[in-house]
Amino acid sequence: MAGNSFGSIFKLTTFGESHGEAIGGVIDGCPAGLKLDFDAIEAEMNRRKPGQSAIVTQRKEPDTVQFLSGIFEGITTGTPIGFIIANANQKSKDYSHIKDTYRPSHADYTYDKKYGIRDHRGGGRSSARETACRVAAGAIAKQLLKEIKITAYVSGVGELKLKKDYSELDFSEIEKNPVRCADPAMAVQMETYIKEIRKQGDTVGGMVTCVIQNVPAGLGEPVFDKLHAELGKAMLSINAVKGFEYGSGFKGTQLKGSQHNDLFNEDGSTTTNHSGGIQGGISNGADIYFSVAFKPVATLMQKQETINSDGEKVEMEGKGRHDPCVVPRAVPIVEAMAALVLADFWLLNKNAKL
Amino acid sequence: MAGNSFGSIFKLTTFGESHGEAIGGVIDGCPAGLKLDFDAIEAEMNRRKPGQSAIVTQRKEPDTVQFLSGIFEGITTGTPIGFIIANANQKSKDYSHIKDTYRPSHADYTYDKKYGIRDHRGGGRSSARETACRVAAGAIAKQLLKEIKITAYVSGVGELKLKKDYSELDFSEIEKNPVRCADPAMAVQMETYIKEIRKQGDTVGGMVTCVIQNVPAGLGEPVFDKLHAELGKAMLSINAVKGFEYGSGFKGTQLKGSQHNDLFNEDGSTTTNHSGGIQGGISNGADIYFSVAFKPVATLMQKQETINSDGEKVEMEGKGRHDPCVVPRAVPIVEAMAALVLADFWLLNKNAKL
Amino acid sequence: MAGNSFGSIFKLTTFGESHGEAIGGVIDGCPAGLKLDFDAIEAEMNRRKPGQSAIVTQRKEPDTVQFLSGIFEGITTGTPIGFIIANANQKSKDYSHIKDTYRPSHADYTYDKKYGIRDHRGGGRSSARETACRVAAGAIAKQLLKEIKITAYVSGVGELKLKKDYSELDFSEIEKNPVRCADPAMAVQMETYIKEIRKQGDTVGGMVTCVIQNVPAGLGEPVFDKLHAELGKAMLSINAVKGFEYGSGFKGTQLKGSQHNDLFNEDGSTTTNHSGGIQGGISNGADIYFSVAFKPVATLMQKQETINSDGEKVEMEGKGRHDPCVVPRAVPIVEAMAALVLADFWLLNKNAKL
Amino acid sequence: MAGNSFGSIFKLTTFGESHGEAIGGVIDGCPAGLKLDFDAIEAEMNRRKPGQSAIVTQRKEPDTVQFLSGIFEGITTGTPIGFIIANANQKSKDYSHIKDTYRPSHADYTYDKKYGIRDHRGGGRSSARETACRVAAGAIAKQLLKEIKITAYVSGVGELKLKKDYSELDFSEIEKNPVRCADPAMAVQMETYIKEIRKQGDTVGGMVTCVIQNVPAGLGEPVFDKLHAELGKAMLSINAVKGFEYGSGFKGTQLKGSQHNDLFNEDGSTTTNHSGGIQGGISNGADIYFSVAFKPVATLMQKQETINSDGEKVEMEGKGRHDPCVVPRAVPIVEAMAALVLADFWLLNKNAKL
């Protein structure tokens, strides 16, 4: 209701502000008997954490997940998995300059309007730091899903667009470059561009594409909880996201039905996949793929005019260590949210028929 | 859980198959004391119903909403509003040709995989007929929202794109043309194109843009239930939708932060609105606007090869009366879903602060 | 949220007022593939319906359930099962005398305080007529549960208490007498007493005991959704219920642990069953049993002083056809609610472990 | 779904096992702007904590609540309030004797059946230690409810029953004796009896009665979420509870309607209160009162025969420090759960009417 839970059977609830003592979460509904690979969880956390490369924020946050419950001798017990991630690097003094200031295109103003009070330090609850909890939970969801393979990569940075279809790409390239672009040549261009933008004290938007493979047919719940509707909500709930499309997406609107329909092979597979692996909100067994649009980071390392809470014009300039472009670090977040959606539908589907 | 409910406080649950006796729904959580305008509800139903113009399906369905409860002497009582819409024009025999056939890019195959059984007549539960219930409920939500004004219009048909910003358009034009395009000249082009497509026995995709005005600041629930995330889910849950973007959307990914940030005026409004009226998932009082991508209708009036449930190749051809392009009739559905989202967040927000 | 839904996976939502056009409901989450026995559903409806014997209200309501969706050729399809039950015998004029009157110990006053408006005819939404929908849904839940056997019977009418343990009773006696008491001799006494009470224009309270057999171990969800907590809520949600106890119940409070503990046999069964088949909120495989307290019906066929909505003293007398004692007709309602609880936990439990 | 959340708008999710690193919870939906009294929270924790008197377990657990989020400068911010309570006194070695043993009338057996794995140390998730989180959250709920006064007291220990009506009692006596009985003379008897029972290495059951005063009319949601149904569920979810009754309760079943009906005064109050402050599931403004039955603690300080997980007979004896009777410490838990129910309905009710 108050918006801090996601999922129905496999349900994540998160809490925590950027500069409080800790952020954390509770995963309720993870079946008992799952032997956890903690190294794999840590690996996901490291893909999201600040300071991992030269093109992301240089903040140092170890982002170690401390599990408090729901796991016994390395195996899930069916009881809620509570966890916290300490905010080791709080440095609250850095944020006194925005205490009464509404940063442009941030949530400062809207939180104030909604709640009448806010923890201004580092954006408080609206900070993308919260997504660390999503990555932790998503890492467990991935382990639950086993054969289902979720792969995201950067497909756009500013005007640089990766035009290749995902089937033409070698996913093993993704983690080899700091941009997490699946195409090495494009990765170099993107990296160069991000560095240039950072030098300008500016930021830039980008795109992430995600492919989900080995999905069994039947996942997703009509009518309102269609698989792509939940994926869409999941992605749009990530900070800075402005759009979502799956399968043929926005380009599909320009096609005729005779071009767009995916014709069946005799085994139930299809000759094309404009559907993006989903028909009527339910997976059909083909690859699911979708793209997510991220706006440029709003915190700039240059002067901007804005207002304070008294409605007076003030000038401000970003301090501290911010990302010039979020998409490299958004890749594991997109995967985590996709994993949460899939895990939930996978469990739900056990009751679809007798 | 099973996907047939939408909303938390103002909650719609729908039921019904295309060719069962009736479809219907229950609206739970509508506050008591709302005097209903039944003519306004009927007007919304008429905007969605088949047969309303030469460019939509010529099926005749009166789509009269019969309210069974929750209303006393024209006023809501706070108890659940149950309603049914008779399926007057069932003609089930029309559908015997698809009984064992999986129509390309329909939900026949996936429903079979998920449930092991399906009501094949007219698509059963996967038919867009279900959206009539959404329009009925949305019409009540609109009345609850009073000053909040929700306006959708067709902004694309195939490759014909309405390039104008919504602020340049005269919304009073929308209902004057059968396409529901806000630009009269473009409307004529679109209408001509749809007729041409229909003659070919083909179909075409399109886009709907929606603008929500007079929204108070503070609506939307962080973190997972951001206002735009729920709007996105709501839109993606509509049949044939492939994408959603709000504010600067996919184009915003190409901008720099210094171009994209919306600078504040002293009154808290902003000089630009790339944010689309939402910051951090919460409305800021500016206009909310978003676009929705619809794929071309999958039922063609031409021969297509497909398979039956035994995996044998068969040939089929659409029969009956189908839409060559869904977007004209999708306009009231988009508005209805937006109204459901807004009504729910408006009620939820009453408990945001003491 | 607004209180008209019950269950999580197997979820019933009901709507309708006593004297509206119809009452009805939606069952969402019933798995596909359940072949329904409609005669069995009707039989349950007949156990609840008015006019079935000389000791219940003589109203005539056929209470036929009309299924509108979710069933195809007699088999559930996994889509929501919508149904309505017409209010054939509305006679609204009967209720004009209570339009502005608050009947003692009814919900007239509280509905007015809560909603500011109410459908006064026959109690509107607060009427026990609503329970017909529960019985219809419960009848389907029973069919889903197959081997799990749910049996309720009257165990008290006024001061007449059936002291025997359920294991001493012959359940086949229950439906042989109009009171639905499992002990024939006590049934005669109870029937005589109810008739006497009715002659006085008075009413009397009573008790229903319910036994659930063949329950697999493992049903119920700690911590808040313990099996007995949901059973308790289910029972307390039935009109006129004032108390719930399971296993040793209130008497168990007087025992010592050394008397109360159920010792294990080697097969995991226990030598006694003070636990009532539930340990830590989870079924242990033993019989579940509980008792439900019903207050006397508030509508009397004698003069009572009360107030109207202006706070003026008025005199009123029950008209129409009311039950002198609800427990005979409550028996199928108790069973239905127990079935809804069990069905939901049975489905939920499929995801307890890998 | 998985049972670890309670409430809809004001929602508590708890996690943690008795002997894990910490237990904790998340309160989502507490409105912003509530200035918290942390001393009052600590005072509630102290009422529940072990070692507080000679008649409760002598374990030492400081039970300090560490708030991690959702509070800024002492005031709630509307974002989720995450908290943990360290398990300072773990002593896991104490529990090796029950690793493979199913203790009689505990949840060991059922957890094993449900999950196939369990954290056996101190009962793991099934331990009443979890209720510390409820008391912490309830303490905040109480502060939200302000004028609504919730008072519980011990009304029975074994066969010792406090027969006086709550209106005859002086609530200021409750905290003056270690039993938390509102009647000083009875408190002495109860204390003596509990000490005797403890000497025997035995335990005994008891009763808690709770009174809620200054409740506005209108709280509670028909039909399934009646105020007393949620209170009943809340109480039955507390460890060791076997029964719940409100208002006239089980005794009310013996009355006639002419005796039981509460007649109205001209101001809408009633001359009697058999209703227990609730009509049709909605508060009427009168005092709400109910009683809760607790079974004797299952852990005895004497030898008992039981089985291990291989189905072999073994002998066991309780070790460590256990309560001979839970009711003195259950008093604040009953109040906390009542506060959670009331807070949720109070917030929900803001949307009952326009």
Short mmCIF file of C-alpha atoms in Angstrom, two decimals, chain C residues 10-192:
data_model
loop_
_atom_site.label_atom_id
_atom_site.label_comp_id
_atom_site.label_asym_id
_atom_site.label_seq_id
_atom_site.Cartn_x
_atom_site.Cartn_y
_atom_site.Cartn_z
CA PHE C 10 -8.22 -18.67 -3.57
CA LYS C 11 -9.97 -15.36 -3.11
CA LEU C 12 -13.66 -14.59 -2.77
CA THR C 13 -15.01 -11.08 -3.27
CA THR C 14 -18.70 -10.58 -2.58
CA PHE C 15 -21.12 -7.77 -3.29
CA GLY C 16 -24.76 -7.05 -2.84
CA GLU C 17 -27.42 -5.88 -0.47
CA SER C 18 -30.31 -7.84 0.94
CA HIS C 19 -32.89 -6.05 -1.16
CA GLY C 20 -30.94 -4.98 -4.21
CA GLU C 21 -31.44 -6.71 -7.50
CA ALA C 22 -28.95 -9.44 -6.78
CA ILE C 23 -26.07 -10.40 -4.58
CA GLY C 24 -23.04 -12.10 -6.03
CA GLY C 25 -19.36 -12.69 -5.97
CA VAL C 26 -16.14 -13.42 -7.77
CA ILE C 27 -13.89 -16.35 -6.96
CA ASP C 28 -10.43 -15.57 -8.25
CA GLY C 29 -7.63 -18.09 -8.13
CA CYS C 30 -9.49 -21.37 -8.39
CA PRO C 31 -7.11 -23.61 -10.34
CA ALA C 32 -8.16 -24.72 -13.81
CA GLY C 33 -9.27 -28.26 -14.39
CA LEU C 34 -11.72 -28.76 -11.53
CA LYS C 35 -14.84 -30.53 -12.79
CA LEU C 36 -17.66 -28.99 -10.80
CA ASP C 37 -20.56 -30.91 -9.27
CA PHE C 38 -23.36 -28.40 -9.55
CA ASP C 39 -25.79 -30.56 -7.63
CA ALA C 40 -23.44 -30.49 -4.69
CA ILE C 41 -23.33 -26.70 -4.87
CA GLU C 42 -27.11 -26.53 -4.93
CA ALA C 43 -27.31 -28.92 -2.00
CA GLU C 44 -25.16 -26.56 0.07
CA MET C 45 -27.30 -23.61 -0.92
CA ASN C 46 -30.38 -25.52 0.18
CA ARG C 47 -28.86 -26.19 3.60
CA ARG C 48 -28.55 -22.44 4.12
CA LYS C 49 -31.70 -21.20 2.47
CA PRO C 50 -34.70 -19.82 4.34
CA GLY C 51 -37.90 -21.81 4.61
CA GLN C 52 -36.26 -25.21 4.79
CA SER C 53 -37.88 -26.26 8.06
CA ALA C 54 -40.37 -25.17 10.68
CA ILE C 55 -37.74 -23.66 12.99
CA VAL C 56 -36.18 -21.23 10.56
CA THR C 57 -37.43 -18.10 8.85
CA GLN C 58 -40.28 -18.81 6.47
CA ARG C 59 -39.09 -16.40 3.79
CA LYS C 60 -39.04 -17.96 0.36
CA GLU C 61 -35.78 -17.40 -1.46
CA PRO C 62 -34.81 -19.94 -4.06
CA ASP C 63 -31.15 -18.89 -3.84
CA THR C 64 -30.15 -20.27 -7.18
CA VAL C 65 -26.56 -19.52 -8.07
CA GLN C 66 -26.10 -18.31 -11.62
CA PHE C 67 -22.50 -18.75 -12.76
CA LEU C 68 -21.42 -16.20 -15.34
CA SER C 69 -17.79 -17.01 -16.06
CA GLY C 70 -14.71 -19.06 -15.29
CA ILE C 71 -16.35 -22.38 -16.12
CA PHE C 72 -16.32 -23.99 -19.55
CA GLU C 73 -18.23 -27.15 -20.23
CA GLY C 74 -18.50 -27.76 -16.51
CA ILE C 75 -14.80 -27.37 -15.76
CA THR C 76 -13.03 -24.44 -14.14
CA THR C 77 -10.78 -22.56 -16.55
CA GLY C 78 -8.53 -20.74 -14.08
CA THR C 79 -10.20 -17.42 -14.87
CA PRO C 80 -12.41 -15.71 -12.27
CA ILE C 81 -15.71 -17.38 -11.47
CA GLY C 82 -18.33 -14.65 -11.38
CA PHE C 83 -21.76 -15.49 -10.04
CA ILE C 84 -24.98 -13.83 -8.99
CA ILE C 85 -27.91 -14.87 -6.84
CA ALA C 86 -31.08 -12.96 -7.59
CA ASN C 87 -32.98 -11.36 -4.74
CA ALA C 88 -36.24 -12.83 -5.92
CA ASN C 89 -38.26 -11.98 -2.88
CA GLN C 90 -37.40 -8.37 -2.32
CA LYS C 91 -40.65 -6.97 -0.83
CA SER C 92 -38.97 -3.69 -0.05
CA LYS C 93 -42.13 -2.17 1.32
CA ASP C 94 -41.77 -4.40 4.37
CA TYR C 95 -38.89 -2.27 5.51
CA SER C 96 -40.24 1.24 5.36
CA HIS C 97 -40.82 1.11 9.12
CA ILE C 98 -37.09 0.94 9.76
CA LYS C 99 -36.00 3.53 7.22
CA ASP C 100 -35.05 6.10 9.82
CA THR C 101 -34.98 3.78 12.79
CA TYR C 102 -31.91 2.26 14.36
CA ARG C 103 -32.85 -1.28 15.37
CA PRO C 104 -31.24 -2.33 18.67
CA SER C 105 -28.14 -4.49 18.29
CA HIS C 106 -28.23 -4.23 14.50
CA ALA C 107 -25.74 -2.47 12.25
CA ASP C 108 -28.09 0.38 11.27
CA TYR C 109 -26.49 2.88 13.59
CA THR C 110 -22.89 1.97 12.86
CA TYR C 111 -23.35 1.94 9.07
CA ASP C 112 -24.86 5.38 9.31
CA LYS C 113 -21.96 6.62 11.40
CA LYS C 114 -19.41 5.10 9.05
CA TYR C 115 -20.86 5.89 5.66
CA GLY C 116 -23.37 8.66 6.25
CA ILE C 117 -25.82 6.75 4.07
CA ARG C 118 -27.22 3.22 4.04
CA ASP C 119 -29.56 0.98 2.16
CA HIS C 120 -31.91 0.33 5.05
CA ARG C 121 -33.97 -2.32 3.28
CA GLY C 122 -33.55 -5.56 5.17
CA GLY C 123 -30.26 -4.47 6.65
CA GLY C 124 -28.72 -3.86 3.25
CA ARG C 125 -25.13 -5.01 3.16
CA SER C 126 -25.15 -6.01 6.83
CA SER C 127 -27.82 -8.63 6.21
CA ALA C 128 -26.83 -12.26 6.61
CA ARG C 129 -28.17 -12.72 3.10
CA GLU C 130 -24.58 -12.00 2.03
CA THR C 131 -23.55 -15.35 3.44
CA ALA C 132 -25.30 -17.10 0.54
CA CYS C 133 -22.32 -16.05 -1.57
CA ARG C 134 -19.96 -17.58 0.94
CA VAL C 135 -21.81 -20.86 0.81
CA ALA C 136 -21.64 -20.90 -2.98
CA ALA C 137 -17.90 -20.25 -2.97
CA GLY C 138 -17.35 -22.63 -0.09
CA ALA C 139 -19.09 -25.38 -2.03
CA ILE C 140 -16.48 -25.00 -4.76
CA ALA C 141 -13.67 -24.88 -2.21
CA LYS C 142 -14.95 -28.14 -0.75
CA GLN C 143 -14.74 -29.78 -4.16
CA LEU C 144 -11.20 -28.53 -4.54
CA LEU C 145 -10.23 -29.98 -1.17
CA LYS C 146 -11.54 -33.43 -2.08
CA GLU C 147 -10.36 -35.75 0.75
CA ILE C 148 -10.47 -33.06 3.41
CA LYS C 149 -13.79 -33.51 5.18
CA ILE C 150 -15.44 -30.56 6.90
CA THR C 151 -18.37 -31.25 9.20
CA ALA C 152 -20.19 -28.74 11.37
CA TYR C 153 -23.10 -29.26 13.70
CA VAL C 154 -25.08 -27.41 16.32
CA SER C 155 -23.59 -27.96 19.76
CA GLY C 156 -25.60 -25.46 21.76
CA VAL C 157 -28.95 -23.65 21.76
CA GLY C 158 -29.41 -21.29 24.65
CA GLU C 159 -28.53 -23.20 27.78
CA LEU C 160 -28.84 -26.57 26.08
CA LYS C 161 -25.26 -27.73 25.54
CA LEU C 162 -24.12 -30.84 23.75
CA LYS C 163 -21.45 -32.05 26.16
CA LYS C 164 -20.23 -35.03 24.16
CA ASP C 165 -16.90 -34.91 22.41
CA TYR C 166 -17.19 -34.94 18.63
CA SER C 167 -15.61 -38.38 18.54
CA GLU C 168 -18.62 -39.79 20.37
CA LEU C 169 -21.06 -38.47 17.79
CA ASP C 170 -22.47 -39.96 14.62
CA PHE C 171 -22.16 -37.23 11.99
CA SER C 172 -24.73 -38.96 9.79
CA GLU C 173 -27.38 -37.79 12.27
CA ILE C 174 -26.73 -34.12 11.59
CA GLU C 175 -28.84 -33.62 8.51
CA LYS C 176 -31.62 -35.82 9.85
CA ASN C 177 -32.99 -33.17 12.19
CA PRO C 178 -33.88 -29.54 11.50
CA VAL C 179 -31.59 -28.24 14.23
CA ARG C 180 -28.53 -29.94 12.70
CA CYS C 181 -27.47 -31.28 16.08
CA ALA C 182 -25.35 -34.42 15.84
CA ASP C 183 -27.08 -35.99 18.83
CA PRO C 184 -30.68 -37.06 18.09
CA ALA C 185 -31.93 -36.81 21.65
CA MET C 186 -30.47 -33.37 22.18
CA ALA C 187 -31.79 -32.35 18.76
CA VAL C 188 -35.33 -32.97 19.94
CA GLN C 189 -34.82 -30.86 23.05
CA MET C 190 -33.29 -28.06 21.04
CA GLU C 191 -36.08 -28.09 18.47
CA THR C 192 -38.70 -27.93 21.19
#
